[in-house]
CSV table of C-alpha atoms in Angstrom, one decimal:
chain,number,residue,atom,x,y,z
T,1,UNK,CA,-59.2,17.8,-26.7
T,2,UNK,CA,-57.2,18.4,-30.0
T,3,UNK,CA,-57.9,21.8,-29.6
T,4,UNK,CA,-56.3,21.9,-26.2
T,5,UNK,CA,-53.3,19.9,-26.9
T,6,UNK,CA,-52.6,22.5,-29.9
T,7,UNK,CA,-53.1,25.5,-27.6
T,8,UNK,CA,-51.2,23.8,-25.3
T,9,UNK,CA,-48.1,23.4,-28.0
T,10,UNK,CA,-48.4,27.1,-28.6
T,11,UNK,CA,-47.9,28.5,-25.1
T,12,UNK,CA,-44.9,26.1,-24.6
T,13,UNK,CA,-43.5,27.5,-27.7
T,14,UNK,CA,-44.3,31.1,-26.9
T,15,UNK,CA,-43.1,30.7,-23.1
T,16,UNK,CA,-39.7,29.3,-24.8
T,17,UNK,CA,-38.9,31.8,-27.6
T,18,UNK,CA,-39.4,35.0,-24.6
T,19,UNK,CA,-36.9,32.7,-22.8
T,20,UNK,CA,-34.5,32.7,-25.1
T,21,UNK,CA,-34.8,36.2,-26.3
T,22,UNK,CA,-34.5,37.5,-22.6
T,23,UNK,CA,-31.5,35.3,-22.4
T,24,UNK,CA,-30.1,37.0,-25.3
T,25,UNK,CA,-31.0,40.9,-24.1
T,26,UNK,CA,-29.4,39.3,-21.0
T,27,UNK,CA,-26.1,38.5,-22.1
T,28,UNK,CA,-25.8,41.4,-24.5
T,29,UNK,CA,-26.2,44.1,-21.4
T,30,UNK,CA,-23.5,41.9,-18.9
T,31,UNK,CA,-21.1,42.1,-21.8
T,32,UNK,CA,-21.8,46.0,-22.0
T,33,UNK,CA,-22.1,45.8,-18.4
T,34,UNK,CA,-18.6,44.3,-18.2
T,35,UNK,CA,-16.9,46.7,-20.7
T,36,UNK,CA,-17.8,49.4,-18.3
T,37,UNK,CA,-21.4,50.8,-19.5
T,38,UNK,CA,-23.6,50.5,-16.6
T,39,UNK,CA,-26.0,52.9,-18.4
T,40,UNK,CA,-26.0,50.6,-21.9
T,41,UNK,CA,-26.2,47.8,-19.5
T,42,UNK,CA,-29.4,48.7,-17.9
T,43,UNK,CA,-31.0,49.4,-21.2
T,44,UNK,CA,-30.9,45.9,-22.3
T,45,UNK,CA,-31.7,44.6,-18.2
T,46,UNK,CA,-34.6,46.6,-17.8
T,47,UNK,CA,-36.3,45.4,-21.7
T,48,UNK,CA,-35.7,41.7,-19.5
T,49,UNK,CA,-37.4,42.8,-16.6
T,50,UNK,CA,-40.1,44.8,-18.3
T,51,UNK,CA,-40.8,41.9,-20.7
T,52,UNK,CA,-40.2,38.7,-18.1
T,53,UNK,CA,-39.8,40.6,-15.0
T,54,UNK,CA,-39.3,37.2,-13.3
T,55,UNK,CA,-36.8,35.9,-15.2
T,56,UNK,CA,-33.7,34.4,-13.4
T,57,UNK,CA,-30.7,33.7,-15.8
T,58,UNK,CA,-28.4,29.9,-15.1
T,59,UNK,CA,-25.4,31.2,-17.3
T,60,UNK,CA,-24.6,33.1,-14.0
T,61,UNK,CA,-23.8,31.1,-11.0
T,62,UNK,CA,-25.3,31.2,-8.4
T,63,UNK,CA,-28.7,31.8,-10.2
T,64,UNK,CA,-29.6,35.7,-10.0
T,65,UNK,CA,-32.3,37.6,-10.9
T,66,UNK,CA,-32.4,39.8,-13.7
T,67,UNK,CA,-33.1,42.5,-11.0
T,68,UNK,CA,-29.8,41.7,-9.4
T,69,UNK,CA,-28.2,43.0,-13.0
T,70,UNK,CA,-30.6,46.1,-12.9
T,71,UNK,CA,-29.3,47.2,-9.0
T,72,UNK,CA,-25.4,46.5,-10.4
T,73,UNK,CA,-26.0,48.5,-13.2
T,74,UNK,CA,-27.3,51.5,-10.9
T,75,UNK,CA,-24.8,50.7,-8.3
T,76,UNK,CA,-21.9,51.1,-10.8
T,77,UNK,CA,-23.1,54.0,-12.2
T,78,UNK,CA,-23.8,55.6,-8.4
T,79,UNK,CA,-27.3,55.2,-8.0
T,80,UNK,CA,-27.3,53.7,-5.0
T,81,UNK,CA,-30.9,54.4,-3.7
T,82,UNK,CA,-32.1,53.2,-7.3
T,83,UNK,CA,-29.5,50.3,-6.9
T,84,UNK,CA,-31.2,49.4,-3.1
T,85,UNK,CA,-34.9,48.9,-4.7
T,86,UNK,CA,-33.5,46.6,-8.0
T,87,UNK,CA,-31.9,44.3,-5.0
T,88,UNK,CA,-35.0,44.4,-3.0
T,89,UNK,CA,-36.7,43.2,-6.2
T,90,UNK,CA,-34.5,40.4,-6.8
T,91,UNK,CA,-34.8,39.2,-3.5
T,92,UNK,CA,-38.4,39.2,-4.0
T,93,UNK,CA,-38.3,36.9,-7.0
T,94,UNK,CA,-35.6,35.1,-5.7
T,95,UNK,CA,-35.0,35.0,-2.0
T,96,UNK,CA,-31.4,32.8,-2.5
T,97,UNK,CA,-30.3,35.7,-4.8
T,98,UNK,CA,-27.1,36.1,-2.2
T,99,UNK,CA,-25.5,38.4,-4.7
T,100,UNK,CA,-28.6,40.6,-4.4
T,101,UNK,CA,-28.6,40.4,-0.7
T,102,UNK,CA,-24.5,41.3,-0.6
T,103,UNK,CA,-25.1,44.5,-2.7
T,104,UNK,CA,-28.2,45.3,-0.8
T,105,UNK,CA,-26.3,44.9,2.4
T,106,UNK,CA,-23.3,47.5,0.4
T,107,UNK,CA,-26.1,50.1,0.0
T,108,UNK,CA,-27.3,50.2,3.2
T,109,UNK,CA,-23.8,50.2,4.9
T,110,UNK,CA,-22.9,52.8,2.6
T,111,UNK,CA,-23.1,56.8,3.8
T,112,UNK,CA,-25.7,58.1,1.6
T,113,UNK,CA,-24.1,60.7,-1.1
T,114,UNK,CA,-25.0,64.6,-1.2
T,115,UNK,CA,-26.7,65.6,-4.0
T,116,UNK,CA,-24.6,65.7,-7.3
T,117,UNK,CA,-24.5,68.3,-10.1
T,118,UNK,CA,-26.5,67.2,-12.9
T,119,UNK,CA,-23.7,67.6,-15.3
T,120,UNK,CA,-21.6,65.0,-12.8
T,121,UNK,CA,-19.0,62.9,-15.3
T,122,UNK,CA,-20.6,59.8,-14.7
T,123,UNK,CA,-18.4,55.9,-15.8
T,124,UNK,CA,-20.1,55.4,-19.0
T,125,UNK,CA,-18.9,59.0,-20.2
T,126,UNK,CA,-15.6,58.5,-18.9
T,127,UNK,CA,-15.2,54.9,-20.2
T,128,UNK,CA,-15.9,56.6,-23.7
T,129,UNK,CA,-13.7,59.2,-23.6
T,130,UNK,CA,-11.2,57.2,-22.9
T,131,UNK,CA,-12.0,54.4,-25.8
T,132,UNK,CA,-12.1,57.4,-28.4
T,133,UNK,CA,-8.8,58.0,-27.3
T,134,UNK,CA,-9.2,61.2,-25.0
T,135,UNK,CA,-5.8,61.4,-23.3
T,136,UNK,CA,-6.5,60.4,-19.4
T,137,UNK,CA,-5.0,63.6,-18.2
T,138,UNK,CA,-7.7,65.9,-20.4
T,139,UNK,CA,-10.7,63.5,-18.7
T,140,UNK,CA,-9.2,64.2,-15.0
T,141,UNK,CA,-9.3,67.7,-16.1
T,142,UNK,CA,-13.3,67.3,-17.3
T,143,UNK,CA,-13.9,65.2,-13.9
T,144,UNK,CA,-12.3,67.8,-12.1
T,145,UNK,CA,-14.5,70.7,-13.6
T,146,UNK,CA,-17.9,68.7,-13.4
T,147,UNK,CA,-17.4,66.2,-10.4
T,148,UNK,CA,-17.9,62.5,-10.4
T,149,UNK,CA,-20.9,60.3,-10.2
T,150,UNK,CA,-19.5,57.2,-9.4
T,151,UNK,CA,-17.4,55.5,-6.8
T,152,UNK,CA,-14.6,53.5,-7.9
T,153,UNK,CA,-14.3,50.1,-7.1
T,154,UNK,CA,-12.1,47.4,-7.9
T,155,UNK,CA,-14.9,46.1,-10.9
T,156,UNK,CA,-15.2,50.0,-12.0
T,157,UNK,CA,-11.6,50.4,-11.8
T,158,UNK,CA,-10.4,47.1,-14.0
T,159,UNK,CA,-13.1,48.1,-16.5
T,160,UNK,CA,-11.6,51.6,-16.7
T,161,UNK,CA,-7.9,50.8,-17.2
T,162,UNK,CA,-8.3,48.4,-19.7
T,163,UNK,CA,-9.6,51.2,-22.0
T,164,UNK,CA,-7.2,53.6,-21.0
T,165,UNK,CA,-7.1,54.7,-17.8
T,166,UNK,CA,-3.8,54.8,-16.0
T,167,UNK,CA,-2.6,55.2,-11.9
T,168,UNK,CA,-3.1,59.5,-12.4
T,169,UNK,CA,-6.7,59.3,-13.6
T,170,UNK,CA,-7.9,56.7,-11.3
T,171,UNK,CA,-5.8,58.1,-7.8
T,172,UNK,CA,-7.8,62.0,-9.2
T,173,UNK,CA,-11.4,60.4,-9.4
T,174,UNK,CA,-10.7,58.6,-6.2
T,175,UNK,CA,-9.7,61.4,-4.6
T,176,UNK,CA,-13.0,63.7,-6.2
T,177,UNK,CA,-15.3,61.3,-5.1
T,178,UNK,CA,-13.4,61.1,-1.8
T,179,UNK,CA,-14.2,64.7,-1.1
T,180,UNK,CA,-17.6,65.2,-2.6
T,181,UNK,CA,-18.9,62.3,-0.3
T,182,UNK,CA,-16.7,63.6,2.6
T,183,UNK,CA,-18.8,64.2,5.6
T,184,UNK,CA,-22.2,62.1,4.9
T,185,UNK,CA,-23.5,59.8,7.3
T,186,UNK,CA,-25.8,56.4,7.7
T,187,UNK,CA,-28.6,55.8,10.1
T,188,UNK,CA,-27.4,53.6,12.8
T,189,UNK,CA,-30.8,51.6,11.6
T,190,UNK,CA,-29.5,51.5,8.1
T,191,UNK,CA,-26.0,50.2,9.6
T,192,UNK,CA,-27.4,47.5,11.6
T,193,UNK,CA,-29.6,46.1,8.8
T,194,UNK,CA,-26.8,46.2,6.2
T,195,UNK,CA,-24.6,44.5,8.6
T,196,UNK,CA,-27.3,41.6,9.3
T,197,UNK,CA,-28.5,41.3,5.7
T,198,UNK,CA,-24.6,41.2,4.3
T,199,UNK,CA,-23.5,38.3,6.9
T,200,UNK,CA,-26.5,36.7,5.6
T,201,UNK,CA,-25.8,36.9,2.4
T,202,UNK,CA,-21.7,36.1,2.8
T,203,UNK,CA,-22.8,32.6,4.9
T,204,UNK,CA,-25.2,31.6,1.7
T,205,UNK,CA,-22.6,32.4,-1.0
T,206,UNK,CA,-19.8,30.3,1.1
T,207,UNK,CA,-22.2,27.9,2.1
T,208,UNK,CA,-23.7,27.6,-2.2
T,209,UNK,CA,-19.7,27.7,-2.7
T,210,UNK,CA,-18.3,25.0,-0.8
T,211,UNK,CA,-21.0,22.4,-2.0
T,212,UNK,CA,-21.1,23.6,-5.8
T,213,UNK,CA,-17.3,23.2,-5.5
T,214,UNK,CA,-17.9,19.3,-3.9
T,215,UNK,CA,-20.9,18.3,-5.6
T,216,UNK,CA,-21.2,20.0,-9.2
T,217,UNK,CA,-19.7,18.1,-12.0
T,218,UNK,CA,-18.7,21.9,-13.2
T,219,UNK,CA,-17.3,22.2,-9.2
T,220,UNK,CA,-13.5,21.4,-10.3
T,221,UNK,CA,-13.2,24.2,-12.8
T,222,UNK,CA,-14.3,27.1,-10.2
T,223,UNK,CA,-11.7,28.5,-7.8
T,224,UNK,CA,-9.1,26.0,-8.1
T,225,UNK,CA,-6.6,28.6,-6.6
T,226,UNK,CA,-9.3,29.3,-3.3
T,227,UNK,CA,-9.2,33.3,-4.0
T,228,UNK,CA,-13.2,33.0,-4.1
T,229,UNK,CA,-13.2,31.6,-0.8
T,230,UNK,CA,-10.4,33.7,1.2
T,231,UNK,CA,-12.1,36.8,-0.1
T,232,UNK,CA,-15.4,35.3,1.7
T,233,UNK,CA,-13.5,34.8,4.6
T,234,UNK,CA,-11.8,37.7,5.1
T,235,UNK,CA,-15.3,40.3,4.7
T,236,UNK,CA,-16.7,37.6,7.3
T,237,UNK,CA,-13.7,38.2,9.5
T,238,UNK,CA,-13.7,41.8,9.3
T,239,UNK,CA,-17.9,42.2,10.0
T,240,UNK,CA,-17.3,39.8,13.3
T,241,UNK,CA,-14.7,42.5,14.2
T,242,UNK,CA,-17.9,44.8,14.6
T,243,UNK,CA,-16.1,47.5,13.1
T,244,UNK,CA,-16.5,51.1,13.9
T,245,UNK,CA,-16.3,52.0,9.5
T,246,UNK,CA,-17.2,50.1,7.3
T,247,UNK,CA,-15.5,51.3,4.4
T,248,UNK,CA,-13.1,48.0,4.3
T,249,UNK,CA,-15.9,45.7,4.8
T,250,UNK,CA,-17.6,47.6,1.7
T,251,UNK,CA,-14.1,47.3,-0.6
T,252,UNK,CA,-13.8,43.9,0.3
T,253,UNK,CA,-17.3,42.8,-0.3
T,254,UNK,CA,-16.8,45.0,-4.0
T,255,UNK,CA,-14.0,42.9,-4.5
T,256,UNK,CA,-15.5,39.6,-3.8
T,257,UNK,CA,-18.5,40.6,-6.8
T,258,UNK,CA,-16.1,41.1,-9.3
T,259,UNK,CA,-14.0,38.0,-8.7
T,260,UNK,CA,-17.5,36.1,-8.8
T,261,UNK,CA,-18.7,37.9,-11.9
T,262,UNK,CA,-14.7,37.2,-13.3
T,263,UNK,CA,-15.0,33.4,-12.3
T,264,UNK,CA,-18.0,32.5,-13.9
T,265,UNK,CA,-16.5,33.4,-17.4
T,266,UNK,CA,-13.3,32.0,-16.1
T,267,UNK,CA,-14.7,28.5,-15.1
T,268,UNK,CA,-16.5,28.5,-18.4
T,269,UNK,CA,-13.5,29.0,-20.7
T,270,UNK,CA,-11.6,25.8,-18.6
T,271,UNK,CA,-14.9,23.6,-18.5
T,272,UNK,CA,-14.8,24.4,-22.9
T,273,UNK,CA,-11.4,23.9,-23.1
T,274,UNK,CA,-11.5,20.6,-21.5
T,275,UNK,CA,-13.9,19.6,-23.7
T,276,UNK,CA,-12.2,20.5,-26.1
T,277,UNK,CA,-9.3,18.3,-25.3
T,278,UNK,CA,-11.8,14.9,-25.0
T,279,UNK,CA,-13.3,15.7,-28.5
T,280,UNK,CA,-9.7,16.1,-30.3
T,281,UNK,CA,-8.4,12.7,-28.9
């Protein structure tokens, strides 16, 4: 019995310290994730998911699956096929995973690219050149040469200009990747299964939203100005307008992950602060 108990100990201990280190590769690829390396990003998610591929992290809110972080990753770098199988595989761990779900939904609505050159700029590559000082002219000249990888969205975008990037460079790779994607079409199967799984997915989030917001002692800290919940509205405004493109729906939605991923840190600062506050008094 003795035995047992001791053996017992030491599978609680080893179950904890993987915890903990997958929490740590965790938060070491969002932060490179959020700086604008998808590709550094994914190194550190896919060590999680290899090592505790059922690991769903609570720094985040709403919970996600380390999968989610692996499709983001792809889907930020352009690998939207790639991107579609990580969300598939979140949702599998964790069928609530409504971030999943909404980026599952965006690669399915999305036309599905040609095939790129393999020497493609892709955002890691252009988020370094740009850090190491590479005037943003000279990388609209590389991106124009090569072609680009990625589409820009609002997340992409923020992360590029705050190393560099300025209105020239970002209208050029909008306007490359607006041409080399010109023409390519989704199923109408596709369309009709992104549009059902991303009103799923927009209902949950609004529904996790409003009683998080109510309920949660952290509630009060998260979107005291009601951005969050406009944003939902809107995308589920503009999908029950059945639209004939969905290339608003699809910038909205973009939109509406970053201001999530941007209010979790957000939230946390005020909640740390206010703490901060009660102790000093």
């Amino acid at each position: 019995m003795k035995y047992r108990r001791v053996l017992f100990a030491l599978v609680l201990l080893l179950s904890a310290c993987t915890a903990l280190e997958s929490q740590s590769e965790f938060s070491a690829g969002r932060q490179a994730f959020l700086r604008g390396e998808p590709d550094n990003a994914l190194a550190y998610f896919d060590r999680v998911a290899h090592d505790n591929p059922g690991f769903v992290t609570d720094s985040v809110l709403p919970r996600r699956s380390v999968w989610t972080y692996v499709g983001r990753a792809h889907y930020n770098a352009g690998r939207y096929e790639a991107a579609g199988s990580a969300f598939a595989k979140a949702l599998s761990y964790l069928g609530e995973d409504n971030v999943a779900r909404m980026y599952l939904a965006l690669t399915l609505l999305r036309p599905a690219p040609p095939p790129m050159p393999s020497n493609a700029f892709n955002l890691q590559e252009v988020t370094y050149a740009l850090r190491e000082g590479v005037e943003p002219k000279r990388v609209a000249t590389l991106a124009r040469e090569r072609g680009v990888a990625f589409d820009l969205t609002q997340e992409t975008e923020n992360q590029l200009r705050t190393v560099g990037a300025d209105s020239f460079l970002v209208n050029e790779l909008k306007k490359l990747r607006s041409e080399s994607v010109k023409g390519a079409k989704s199923s109408e199967a596709r369309t009709a299964r992104g549009a059902q799984e991303i009103t799923v997915a927009l209902t949950g989030l609004r529904d996790w939203l409003n009683d998080f917001i109510t309920n949660a002692p952290q509630g009060k800290f998260w979107d005291p100005g009601g951005d969050l919940r406009k944003q939902l509205q809107l995308v589920l405004q503009q999908i029950a307008a059945r639209p004939s493109r969905w290339d608003a729906v699809i910038s909205n939605a973009e939109q509406l992950g970053f201001l999530l991923e941007e209010e979790n840190d957000r939230a946390r600062r005020d909640e740390s602060a206010e703490r901060q506050r009660q102790h000093s008094r």
